[in-house]
mmCIF file of C-alpha atoms in Angstrom:
data_model
loop_
_atom_site.group_PDB
_atom_site.id
_atom_site.type_symbol
_atom_site.label_atom_id
_atom_site.label_comp_id
_atom_site.label_asym_id
_atom_site.label_seq_id
_atom_site.Cartn_x
_atom_site.Cartn_y
_atom_site.Cartn_z
ATOM 1 C CA MET A 163 77.439 100.060 91.938
ATOM 2 C CA LEU A 164 77.828 97.902 94.828
ATOM 3 C CA GLU A 165 79.615 95.272 92.768
ATOM 4 C CA ILE A 166 81.918 97.863 91.338
ATOM 5 C CA LEU A 167 82.692 99.363 94.681
ATOM 6 C CA ALA A 168 83.226 95.723 96.032
ATOM 7 C CA GLY A 169 85.810 94.884 93.235
ATOM 8 C CA LEU A 170 87.780 98.250 93.583
ATOM 9 C CA PHE A 171 88.047 97.851 97.256
ATOM 10 C CA ALA A 172 89.177 94.318 97.056
ATOM 11 C CA LEU A 173 91.985 95.544 94.496
ATOM 12 C CA SER A 174 92.804 98.313 96.251
ATOM 13 C CA ILE A 175 92.901 96.851 99.627
ATOM 14 C CA SER A 176 94.932 93.944 98.401
ATOM 15 C CA ALA A 177 97.625 96.234 96.785
ATOM 16 C CA GLY A 178 97.899 98.497 99.925
ATOM 17 C CA PHE A 179 98.351 95.496 101.978
ATOM 18 C CA VAL A 180 101.027 93.579 99.548
ATOM 19 C CA GLY A 181 102.657 97.363 99.149
ATOM 20 C CA ALA A 182 102.929 97.769 102.885
ATOM 21 C CA LEU A 183 104.351 94.112 103.657
ATOM 22 C CA SER A 184 106.796 94.198 100.842
ATOM 23 C CA GLY A 185 107.880 97.803 101.696
ATOM 24 C CA LEU A 186 107.510 98.992 98.132
ATOM 25 C CA GLY A 187 104.357 100.855 98.700
ATOM 26 C CA GLY A 188 100.815 100.460 97.113
ATOM 27 C CA GLY A 189 101.557 102.401 93.865
ATOM 28 C CA VAL A 190 103.427 99.515 92.025
ATOM 29 C CA PHE A 191 100.784 97.165 92.763
ATOM 30 C CA ILE A 192 97.367 99.211 92.074
ATOM 31 C CA VAL A 193 98.526 100.744 88.809
ATOM 32 C CA PRO A 194 99.055 97.247 87.051
ATOM 33 C CA ALA A 195 95.738 95.998 88.981
ATOM 34 C CA LEU A 196 93.602 98.904 87.809
ATOM 35 C CA VAL A 197 94.989 98.311 84.119
ATOM 36 C CA ILE A 198 94.914 94.717 83.880
ATOM 37 C CA VAL A 199 92.082 93.845 86.243
ATOM 38 C CA ALA A 200 89.526 96.734 86.247
ATOM 39 C CA HIS A 201 90.467 97.680 82.519
ATOM 40 C CA MET A 202 91.160 101.070 83.102
ATOM 41 C CA PRO A 203 93.429 103.533 80.839
ATOM 42 C CA MET A 204 96.883 103.627 82.222
ATOM 43 C CA ARG A 205 96.822 107.532 82.612
ATOM 44 C CA ILE A 206 93.354 107.295 84.669
ATOM 45 C CA ALA A 207 95.015 104.453 86.852
ATOM 46 C CA VAL A 208 98.299 106.678 87.402
ATOM 47 C CA GLY A 209 96.329 109.607 88.610
ATOM 48 C CA ALA A 210 94.043 107.304 91.145
ATOM 49 C CA SER A 211 97.475 105.715 92.344
ATOM 50 C CA LEU A 212 99.304 109.097 92.738
ATOM 51 C CA ILE A 213 96.359 110.095 95.183
ATOM 52 C CA SER A 214 96.158 107.007 96.976
ATOM 53 C CA VAL A 215 100.096 107.078 97.431
ATOM 54 C CA VAL A 216 99.826 110.641 99.106
ATOM 55 C CA ALA A 217 97.350 108.920 101.800
ATOM 56 C CA THR A 218 99.292 105.816 102.561
ATOM 57 C CA SER A 219 102.560 108.013 102.966
ATOM 58 C CA ALA A 220 100.756 110.415 105.304
ATOM 59 C CA GLY A 221 99.188 107.374 107.302
ATOM 60 C CA ALA A 222 102.528 105.413 107.573
ATOM 61 C CA SER A 223 104.935 108.692 108.219
ATOM 62 C CA VAL A 224 102.776 109.475 111.343
ATOM 63 C CA ALA A 225 104.675 106.717 113.722
ATOM 64 C CA PHE A 226 107.994 107.095 111.778
ATOM 65 C CA VAL A 227 108.023 110.940 112.438
ATOM 66 C CA ARG A 228 106.915 110.711 116.034
ATOM 67 C CA ASP A 229 109.456 107.789 116.892
ATOM 68 C CA GLY A 230 112.298 109.809 115.459
ATOM 69 C CA TRP A 231 113.066 107.132 112.415
ATOM 70 C CA THR A 232 112.515 109.905 109.706
ATOM 71 C CA ASN A 233 115.498 112.165 109.059
ATOM 72 C CA LEU A 234 113.328 115.490 108.512
ATOM 73 C CA LYS A 235 116.300 117.595 107.249
ATOM 74 C CA VAL A 236 117.304 114.846 104.658
ATOM 75 C CA ALA A 237 113.734 114.767 103.535
ATOM 76 C CA MET A 238 113.309 118.470 103.127
ATOM 77 C CA ALA A 239 116.486 118.993 101.357
ATOM 78 C CA LEU A 240 116.019 115.965 98.846
ATOM 79 C CA GLU A 241 112.142 116.961 98.193
ATOM 80 C CA CYS A 242 113.454 119.943 96.237
ATOM 81 C CA ALA A 243 115.068 117.211 93.586
ATOM 82 C CA THR A 244 112.060 114.733 93.876
ATOM 83 C CA VAL A 245 109.405 117.689 93.375
ATOM 84 C CA THR A 246 111.240 118.891 90.191
ATOM 85 C CA GLY A 247 111.339 115.281 89.005
ATOM 86 C CA ALA A 248 107.712 114.477 89.832
ATOM 87 C CA VAL A 249 106.417 117.754 88.153
ATOM 88 C CA THR A 250 108.117 117.217 84.925
ATOM 89 C CA GLY A 251 107.345 113.403 85.117
ATOM 90 C CA ALA A 252 103.456 114.311 85.711
ATOM 91 C CA TYR A 253 103.764 116.890 82.707
ATOM 92 C CA LEU A 254 105.289 114.213 80.568
ATOM 93 C CA ALA A 255 102.805 111.575 81.493
ATOM 94 C CA GLY A 256 100.183 113.750 79.646
ATOM 95 C CA VAL A 257 102.334 113.784 76.484
ATOM 96 C CA VAL A 258 104.450 110.552 76.038
ATOM 97 C CA PRO A 259 102.554 107.526 74.477
ATOM 98 C CA VAL A 260 101.110 104.905 76.811
ATOM 99 C CA VAL A 261 103.170 102.459 75.164
ATOM 100 C CA VAL A 262 106.345 104.142 76.702
ATOM 101 C CA LEU A 263 104.743 104.256 80.219
ATOM 102 C CA GLU A 264 103.786 100.592 79.986
ATOM 103 C CA LEU A 265 107.458 99.623 79.134
ATOM 104 C CA LEU A 266 108.875 102.092 81.688
ATOM 105 C CA PHE A 267 106.365 100.473 84.494
ATOM 106 C CA ALA A 268 107.697 96.806 83.357
ATOM 107 C CA ALA A 269 111.285 98.076 83.985
ATOM 108 C CA MET A 270 110.567 100.042 87.316
ATOM 109 C CA MET A 271 108.904 96.548 88.330
ATOM 110 C CA LEU A 272 111.972 94.534 87.617
ATOM 111 C CA GLN A 273 114.278 97.147 89.356
ATOM 112 C CA SER A 274 111.767 96.880 92.584
ATOM 113 C CA ALA A 275 112.010 93.006 92.198
ATOM 114 C CA TYR A 276 115.888 93.255 92.201
ATOM 115 C CA PHE A 277 115.854 95.784 95.037
ATOM 116 C CA SER A 278 113.682 93.444 97.112
ATOM 117 C CA LEU A 279 116.338 90.597 96.658
ATOM 118 C CA ARG A 280 119.424 92.359 97.596
ATOM 119 C CA LYS A 281 120.773 92.409 101.185
ATOM 120 C CA LYS A 282 123.168 95.128 102.622
ATOM 121 C CA GLY A 283 124.247 95.893 106.159
ATOM 122 C CA ASP A 284 124.448 99.558 107.259
ATOM 123 C CA ASP A 285 127.595 101.554 106.913
ATOM 124 C CA ILE A 286 127.513 104.159 109.406
ATOM 125 C CA LEU A 287 129.817 107.074 109.121
ATOM 126 C CA SER A 288 131.185 109.244 111.919
ATOM 127 C CA LYS A 289 131.987 112.128 109.723
ATOM 128 C CA GLY A 290 130.138 113.598 107.073
ATOM 129 C CA ASP A 291 131.209 115.856 104.236
ATOM 130 C CA ALA A 292 131.020 119.727 104.282
ATOM 131 C CA LEU A 293 127.623 120.164 102.292
ATOM 132 C CA ALA A 294 125.660 117.593 104.399
ATOM 133 C CA GLU A 295 127.143 119.191 107.414
ATOM 134 C CA ARG A 296 125.986 122.548 106.353
ATOM 135 C CA LEU A 297 122.522 121.349 106.020
ATOM 136 C CA ASP A 298 122.520 119.624 109.468
ATOM 137 C CA MET A 299 121.887 116.007 107.946
ATOM 138 C CA PHE A 300 123.009 114.006 111.126
ATOM 139 C CA GLY A 301 120.958 111.991 113.080
ATOM 140 C CA GLU A 302 121.064 108.980 115.807
ATOM 141 C CA ILE A 303 119.672 105.356 115.576
ATOM 142 C CA PRO A 304 119.495 102.872 118.300
ATOM 143 C CA ASP A 305 121.652 99.518 117.740
ATOM 144 C CA ASP A 306 121.477 95.942 118.579
ATOM 145 C CA MET A 307 122.282 97.059 122.195
ATOM 146 C CA GLY A 308 119.603 99.930 122.400
ATOM 147 C CA GLN A 309 122.549 102.390 122.607
ATOM 148 C CA MET A 310 121.999 105.412 120.537
ATOM 149 C CA ARG A 311 124.784 105.625 117.520
ATOM 150 C CA HIS A 312 125.518 108.961 115.744
ATOM 151 C CA TYR A 313 125.599 108.714 111.868
ATOM 152 C CA GLU A 314 126.642 111.365 109.495
ATOM 153 C CA VAL A 315 125.830 111.721 105.775
ATOM 154 C CA ILE A 316 127.699 112.149 102.531
ATOM 155 C CA ARG A 317 127.239 112.940 98.644
ATOM 156 C CA VAL A 318 124.059 115.004 98.984
ATOM 157 C CA PRO A 319 124.348 116.065 95.210
ATOM 158 C CA GLN A 320 124.814 112.719 93.743
ATOM 159 C CA GLY A 321 121.735 111.352 96.039
ATOM 160 C CA GLY A 322 119.800 114.598 94.878
ATOM 161 C CA LEU A 323 120.388 113.407 91.061
ATOM 162 C CA LEU A 324 118.919 110.125 91.651
ATOM 163 C CA MET A 325 115.975 111.673 93.473
ATOM 164 C CA VAL A 326 115.310 113.774 90.315
ATOM 165 C CA VAL A 327 115.018 110.511 88.462
ATOM 166 C CA ALA A 328 112.719 108.750 91.555
ATOM 167 C CA GLY A 329 110.419 111.776 91.097
ATOM 168 C CA LEU A 330 110.524 111.552 87.205
ATOM 169 C CA MET A 331 109.189 108.015 87.564
ATOM 170 C CA SER A 332 106.799 108.910 90.387
ATOM 171 C CA GLY A 333 105.028 111.244 88.271
ATOM 172 C CA LEU A 334 105.101 109.452 84.984
ATOM 173 C CA LEU A 335 103.912 106.295 86.440
ATOM 174 C CA GLY A 336 101.937 106.811 89.775
ATOM 175 C CA ILE A 337 104.338 105.141 91.820
ATOM 176 C CA GLY A 338 106.130 106.458 94.878
ATOM 177 C CA SER A 339 109.484 105.361 93.542
ATOM 178 C CA GLY A 340 110.635 104.189 97.014
ATOM 179 C CA ALA A 341 112.890 101.580 95.973
ATOM 180 C CA LEU A 342 114.934 104.469 94.136
ATOM 181 C CA LYS A 343 114.732 106.696 96.969
ATOM 182 C CA VAL A 344 116.001 104.088 99.405
ATOM 183 C CA ILE A 345 119.058 103.355 96.979
ATOM 184 C CA ALA A 346 119.875 107.213 96.763
ATOM 185 C CA MET A 347 119.897 107.418 100.677
ATOM 186 C CA ASP A 348 121.199 104.201 101.763
ATOM 187 C CA TYR A 349 123.731 103.258 98.926
ATOM 188 C CA ILE A 350 124.898 106.778 97.907
ATOM 189 C CA MET A 351 124.546 108.757 101.166
ATOM 190 C CA HIS A 352 125.295 106.247 103.590
ATOM 191 C CA ILE A 353 122.237 106.637 105.673
ATOM 192 C CA PRO A 354 121.301 103.860 107.758
ATOM 193 C CA LEU A 355 118.729 101.449 105.998
ATOM 194 C CA LYS A 356 115.530 101.878 108.421
ATOM 195 C CA VAL A 357 116.185 105.552 108.314
ATOM 196 C CA SER A 358 116.297 105.549 104.600
ATOM 197 C CA SER A 359 113.013 103.623 104.325
ATOM 198 C CA ALA A 360 111.186 105.863 106.879
ATOM 199 C CA THR A 361 112.753 109.155 105.325
ATOM 200 C CA SER A 362 111.561 107.698 101.758
ATOM 201 C CA ASN A 363 108.107 106.991 102.963
ATOM 202 C CA PHE A 364 107.659 110.546 104.377
ATOM 203 C CA MET A 365 109.121 111.982 101.263
ATOM 204 C CA ILE A 366 106.756 109.899 98.955
ATOM 205 C CA GLY A 367 104.003 112.046 100.053
ATOM 206 C CA VAL A 368 105.404 115.410 98.635
ATOM 207 C CA THR A 369 106.615 113.512 95.474
ATOM 208 C CA ALA A 370 103.440 111.844 94.840
ATOM 209 C CA GLY A 371 101.288 115.131 96.031
ATOM 210 C CA ALA A 372 103.331 117.233 93.387
ATOM 211 C CA GLY A 373 102.322 114.689 90.573
ATOM 212 C CA ALA A 374 98.751 114.385 91.864
ATOM 213 C CA LEU A 375 98.318 118.148 91.624
ATOM 214 C CA VAL A 376 99.397 118.128 87.920
ATOM 215 C CA PHE A 377 96.957 115.073 87.160
ATOM 216 C CA LEU A 378 94.079 117.101 89.334
ATOM 217 C CA ALA A 379 94.608 120.293 87.711
ATOM 218 C CA ARG A 380 94.647 118.820 84.197
ATOM 219 C CA GLY A 381 91.613 116.937 84.926
ATOM 220 C CA ASP A 382 93.147 113.387 84.578
ATOM 221 C CA VAL A 383 91.716 112.255 88.055
ATOM 222 C CA SER A 384 88.530 110.645 88.170
ATOM 223 C CA THR A 385 86.583 110.929 91.337
ATOM 224 C CA THR A 386 84.643 108.023 90.505
ATOM 225 C CA LEU A 387 87.674 105.591 90.615
ATOM 226 C CA ALA A 388 90.202 107.753 92.617
ATOM 227 C CA ALA A 389 88.118 108.027 95.963
ATOM 228 C CA PRO A 390 87.533 104.335 96.394
ATOM 229 C CA VAL A 391 91.007 103.323 95.535
ATOM 230 C CA ALA A 392 92.659 105.961 97.848
ATOM 231 C CA LEU A 393 90.138 104.706 100.759
ATOM 232 C CA GLY A 394 90.936 100.952 100.059
ATOM 233 C CA VAL A 395 94.821 101.195 99.436
ATOM 234 C CA THR A 396 95.030 103.244 102.805
ATOM 235 C CA ALA A 397 92.891 100.684 104.706
ATOM 236 C CA GLY A 398 94.958 97.858 103.032
ATOM 237 C CA ALA A 399 98.279 99.639 104.095
ATOM 238 C CA LEU A 400 97.337 100.365 107.445
ATOM 239 C CA SER A 401 96.356 96.565 108.020
ATOM 240 C CA GLY A 402 99.551 95.456 106.299
ATOM 241 C CA SER A 403 101.798 97.850 108.576
ATOM 242 C CA ARG A 404 100.028 96.573 111.775
ATOM 243 C CA LEU A 405 100.794 92.848 110.656
ATOM 244 C CA LEU A 406 104.367 93.800 109.467
ATOM 245 C CA PRO A 407 105.946 93.212 112.842
ATOM 246 C CA LYS A 408 104.456 89.826 113.620
ATOM 247 C CA ILE A 409 105.233 87.853 110.685
ATOM 248 C CA ARG A 410 108.369 86.861 108.998
ATOM 249 C CA VAL A 411 108.447 88.993 105.860
ATOM 250 C CA GLU A 412 112.032 87.142 104.696
ATOM 251 C CA SER A 413 109.714 84.055 103.850
ATOM 252 C CA LEU A 414 107.474 86.095 101.703
ATOM 253 C CA ARG A 415 110.182 87.947 99.623
ATOM 254 C CA ILE A 416 110.146 85.577 97.065
ATOM 255 C CA VAL A 417 106.678 85.767 96.634
ATOM 256 C CA PHE A 418 106.716 89.574 96.228
ATOM 257 C CA VAL A 419 109.720 89.126 93.598
ATOM 258 C CA LEU A 420 107.527 86.661 91.795
ATOM 259 C CA ILE A 421 104.699 88.887 91.573
ATOM 260 C CA LEU A 422 106.758 91.891 90.515
ATOM 261 C CA VAL A 423 108.412 89.933 87.833
ATOM 262 C CA LEU A 424 104.766 88.470 86.561
ATOM 263 C CA ILE A 425 103.516 92.090 86.478
ATOM 264 C CA ALA A 426 106.546 93.381 84.733
ATOM 265 C CA LEU A 427 106.067 90.621 81.945
ATOM 266 C CA GLU A 428 102.273 91.200 81.719
ATOM 267 C CA MET A 429 103.063 95.236 81.410
ATOM 268 C CA GLY A 430 105.917 94.515 78.972
ATOM 269 C CA TRP A 431 103.512 92.223 76.654
ATOM 270 C CA ARG A 432 100.673 94.646 76.618
ATOM 271 C CA ALA A 433 103.249 97.256 75.495
ATOM 272 C CA ILE A 434 104.705 95.312 72.813
ATOM 273 C CA THR A 435 101.095 93.512 71.557
ATOM 274 C CA GLY A 436 99.353 96.793 72.030
ATOM 275 C CA ILE A 437 96.281 95.071 73.974
ATOM 276 C CA MET B 206 116.327 127.611 120.008
ATOM 277 C CA SER B 207 118.932 124.457 119.774
ATOM 278 C CA LYS B 208 118.520 121.961 116.628
ATOM 279 C CA ALA B 209 117.476 119.447 118.949
ATOM 280 C CA ASP B 210 114.446 121.470 120.119
ATOM 281 C CA GLU B 211 113.591 122.136 116.500
ATOM 282 C CA ASP B 212 113.498 118.582 115.480
ATOM 283 C CA ARG B 213 111.341 117.911 118.640
ATOM 284 C CA ILE B 214 108.683 120.486 117.783
ATOM 285 C CA LEU B 215 108.716 119.132 114.223
ATOM 286 C CA ARG B 216 108.456 115.787 115.289
ATOM 287 C CA VAL B 217 105.095 116.557 117.678
ATOM 288 C CA TRP B 218 103.271 118.650 115.046
ATOM 289 C CA THR B 219 104.061 117.240 111.843
ATOM 290 C CA PRO B 220 102.390 113.775 112.620
ATOM 291 C CA LEU B 221 99.472 115.581 114.082
ATOM 292 C CA LEU B 222 99.136 117.719 110.851
ATOM 293 C CA LEU B 223 99.343 114.735 108.580
ATOM 294 C CA ARG B 224 96.866 112.679 110.570
ATOM 295 C CA THR B 225 94.243 115.526 111.055
ATOM 296 C CA ILE B 226 93.902 116.258 107.473
ATOM 297 C CA LEU B 227 94.182 112.663 106.474
ATOM 298 C CA ILE B 228 91.380 111.644 108.608
ATOM 299 C CA ALA B 229 89.286 114.757 107.368
ATOM 300 C CA ALA B 230 89.691 113.750 103.719
ATOM 301 C CA ILE B 231 89.180 110.011 104.343
ATOM 302 C CA SER B 232 85.665 110.918 106.023
ATOM 303 C CA VAL B 233 84.735 113.578 103.417
ATOM 304 C CA MET B 234 85.350 110.750 100.744
ATOM 305 C CA ALA B 235 83.656 108.065 102.561
ATOM 306 C CA ILE B 236 80.715 110.341 103.020
ATOM 307 C CA GLY B 237 80.821 111.059 99.149
ATOM 308 C CA LEU B 238 80.496 107.353 98.411
ATOM 309 C CA LEU B 239 77.608 106.784 100.780
ATOM 310 C CA LEU B 240 75.936 109.867 99.277
ATOM 311 C CA ALA B 241 76.492 108.350 95.590
ATOM 312 C CA TYR B 242 75.394 104.906 96.693
ATOM 313 C CA THR B 243 72.026 106.343 98.494
ATOM 314 C CA TYR B 244 70.957 108.906 95.932
ATOM 315 C CA ALA B 245 72.822 108.261 92.546
ATOM 316 C CA PRO B 246 74.075 104.750 92.241
ATOM 317 C CA GLY B 247 72.933 104.618 88.336
ATOM 318 C CA TYR B 248 74.841 108.002 87.641
ATOM 319 C CA TYR B 249 78.119 106.400 89.510
ATOM 320 C CA VAL B 250 78.071 103.376 87.487
ATOM 321 C CA LEU B 251 77.415 105.504 84.085
ATOM 322 C CA ARG B 252 80.503 107.364 85.211
ATOM 323 C CA TYR B 253 82.855 104.219 85.909
ATOM 324 C CA ARG B 254 82.025 102.653 82.383
ATOM 325 C CA ALA B 255 82.683 106.027 80.854
ATOM 326 C CA VAL B 256 86.241 106.265 82.823
ATOM 327 C CA GLN B 257 86.895 102.504 81.358
ATOM 328 C CA HIS B 258 86.389 103.980 77.834
ATOM 329 C CA ASN B 259 88.909 107.150 78.625
ATOM 330 C CA GLN B 260 86.098 109.652 78.772
ATOM 331 C CA LEU B 261 85.862 111.690 82.062
ATOM 332 C CA ILE B 262 82.423 112.719 82.268
ATOM 333 C CA GLY B 263 80.582 115.402 84.344
ATOM 334 C CA LYS B 264 84.017 116.906 85.166
ATOM 335 C CA GLU B 265 83.976 118.982 88.365
ATOM 336 C CA LYS B 266 84.340 122.544 88.053
ATOM 337 C CA PHE B 267 85.719 124.695 90.715
ATOM 338 C CA VAL B 268 83.093 127.313 90.219
ATOM 339 C CA GLY B 269 79.954 126.578 92.335
ATOM 340 C CA LEU B 270 81.745 123.421 93.806
ATOM 341 C CA VAL B 271 80.917 124.354 97.568
ATOM 342 C CA ASP B 272 77.223 125.196 96.423
ATOM 343 C CA ARG B 273 76.919 121.642 94.888
ATOM 344 C CA VAL B 274 78.510 120.066 98.006
ATOM 345 C CA LEU B 275 76.218 121.988 100.170
ATOM 346 C CA SER B 276 73.204 120.878 98.105
ATOM 347 C CA GLY B 277 74.798 117.356 98.679
ATOM 348 C CA GLN B 278 75.856 116.442 95.161
ATOM 349 C CA PRO B 279 78.038 113.016 95.745
ATOM 350 C CA HIS B 280 80.475 113.726 93.339
ATOM 351 C CA ALA B 281 81.212 117.185 94.358
ATOM 352 C CA VAL B 282 81.735 115.831 97.999
ATOM 353 C CA LEU B 283 84.044 113.375 96.357
ATOM 354 C CA THR B 284 86.086 116.175 94.479
ATOM 355 C CA ILE B 285 86.273 117.980 97.994
ATOM 356 C CA GLY B 286 87.669 115.019 99.770
ATOM 357 C CA LEU B 287 90.621 114.596 97.239
ATOM 358 C CA PHE B 288 91.452 118.152 97.186
ATOM 359 C CA VAL B 289 91.707 117.875 100.938
ATOM 360 C CA LEU B 290 93.995 114.760 100.657
ATOM 361 C CA THR B 291 96.325 116.703 98.210
ATOM 362 C CA LEU B 292 96.556 119.456 100.593
ATOM 363 C CA VAL B 293 98.269 117.136 103.005
ATOM 364 C CA PRO B 294 101.837 117.243 101.725
ATOM 365 C CA LEU B 295 101.007 121.073 100.615
ATOM 366 C CA ALA B 296 100.137 121.778 104.234
ATOM 367 C CA ARG B 297 103.078 120.125 105.674
ATOM 368 C CA VAL B 298 105.491 121.723 103.566
ATOM 369 C CA ALA B 299 104.016 125.132 104.212
ATOM 370 C CA PHE B 300 103.984 124.585 107.878
ATOM 371 C CA CYS B 301 107.730 123.577 107.853
ATOM 372 C CA PHE B 302 108.441 126.801 105.837
ATOM 373 C CA LEU B 303 106.882 129.048 108.346
ATOM 374 C CA PHE B 304 108.526 127.176 111.011
ATOM 375 C CA PHE B 305 111.727 127.788 109.502
ATOM 376 C CA ILE B 306 110.968 131.484 109.209
ATOM 377 C CA LYS B 307 109.978 131.847 112.718
ATOM 378 C CA GLU B 308 113.320 130.041 113.699
ATOM 379 C CA ARG B 309 115.227 132.187 111.163
ATOM 380 C CA ASP B 310 117.139 128.988 109.650
ATOM 381 C CA TRP B 311 117.358 130.830 106.314
ATOM 382 C CA THR B 312 118.879 127.751 104.170
ATOM 383 C CA TYR B 313 115.748 125.450 105.167
ATOM 384 C CA VAL B 314 113.177 128.563 104.437
ATOM 385 C CA MET B 315 114.969 128.490 100.895
ATOM 386 C CA LEU B 316 114.641 124.880 100.433
ATOM 387 C CA THR B 317 110.920 124.564 101.689
ATOM 388 C CA ALA B 318 110.129 127.639 99.472
ATOM 389 C CA TYR B 319 111.438 125.883 96.336
ATOM 390 C CA VAL B 320 109.326 122.690 97.245
ATOM 391 C CA LEU B 321 106.264 124.849 97.749
ATOM 392 C CA ILE B 322 106.889 126.732 94.511
ATOM 393 C CA GLY B 323 107.364 123.425 92.632
ATOM 394 C CA LEU B 324 103.883 122.112 93.968
ATOM 395 C CA ILE B 325 102.267 125.528 92.849
ATOM 396 C CA VAL B 326 103.916 125.241 89.534
ATOM 397 C CA GLY B 327 102.599 121.788 89.207
ATOM 398 C CA VAL B 328 99.035 123.204 89.383
ATOM 399 C CA VAL B 329 99.843 125.809 86.769
ATOM 400 C CA ILE B 330 101.421 123.132 84.466
ATOM 401 C CA GLY B 331 98.283 120.928 84.871
ATOM 402 C CA ARG B 332 96.034 123.787 83.965
ATOM 403 C CA VAL B 333 97.675 125.017 80.964
ATOM 404 C CA GLY B 334 99.831 121.887 79.712
#
């Protein structure tokens, strides 16, 4: 038993650690690690991953919410969209063939790799649209000089639509879909990048939680696997986020992209060859 | 209460709620693994190998779960740990829902109610789907 636990901890701590450093979350790394290295069936890996994503989101959100980075109103409004997607996705995960899940996973990894490579400055708006104002979706962030800057939000329905897709992918594949969530908030709704990341992290708990509940209720969660994986991913993510301010992540970016592309190829290959 | 005060209260209580439940869940799961390692390491390995072959043996049932936890059955303790963990988002949304009712912010009462219903529908879909 000790060897199994040591192996699971090694995999999940590394996945949580790399997930926190890359900003993509542990899910995109723990699912392939469990499938490829630990020889776990895809659905069981997805169930265990969803549970661990709930834990890392809660752990990381504590500081972000307390320090004011998370936009709570944006999160709560958009969670309606992600929960709808996540419950649908988790239901579909029980019925669609595994080969479809593996191909979708490969596609999501490539999307995350592309997301890691792109760079974009904040485009802060001082006037939001009517719906965003009705929902009190404004906030403040400190600029380079430490002065607080007010930001407003636009295009809530369009952002919400992409959030449904993010939730769907989360429920289907056991990932947090942080990359898609950040695109919805940062690109579409013009929310500053750091606020988008913190808010996405906060929302991931509910998205993954919705999926995890479907898996738990269906009996697709193995306690044997999910408990050590959740503990390991959380420990890895916490140490990763502690290290984050002290190192230059820019230099690691290319390593993350390479890992993502390699995993995408491996998952795609498994889907095609049926291994 | 002003919007700023509303935000301040949520920012104090939400992290506290998240952290407390997370620590509780992690502690229960760690105890469960320790129990499994001490009393039933062979059974753990058996279950692990079965999972690798896509078979979940010894599925935990809700009925009598608490009794099994009190008698120190490792996998019942692990199941409770996982349940507590999935309660984190549910508890957070429920807290915000009650908070917005108290503040009479009906738009957000409706939005958080939708999320809560979505989470509950998830359980129902999982059980019947």
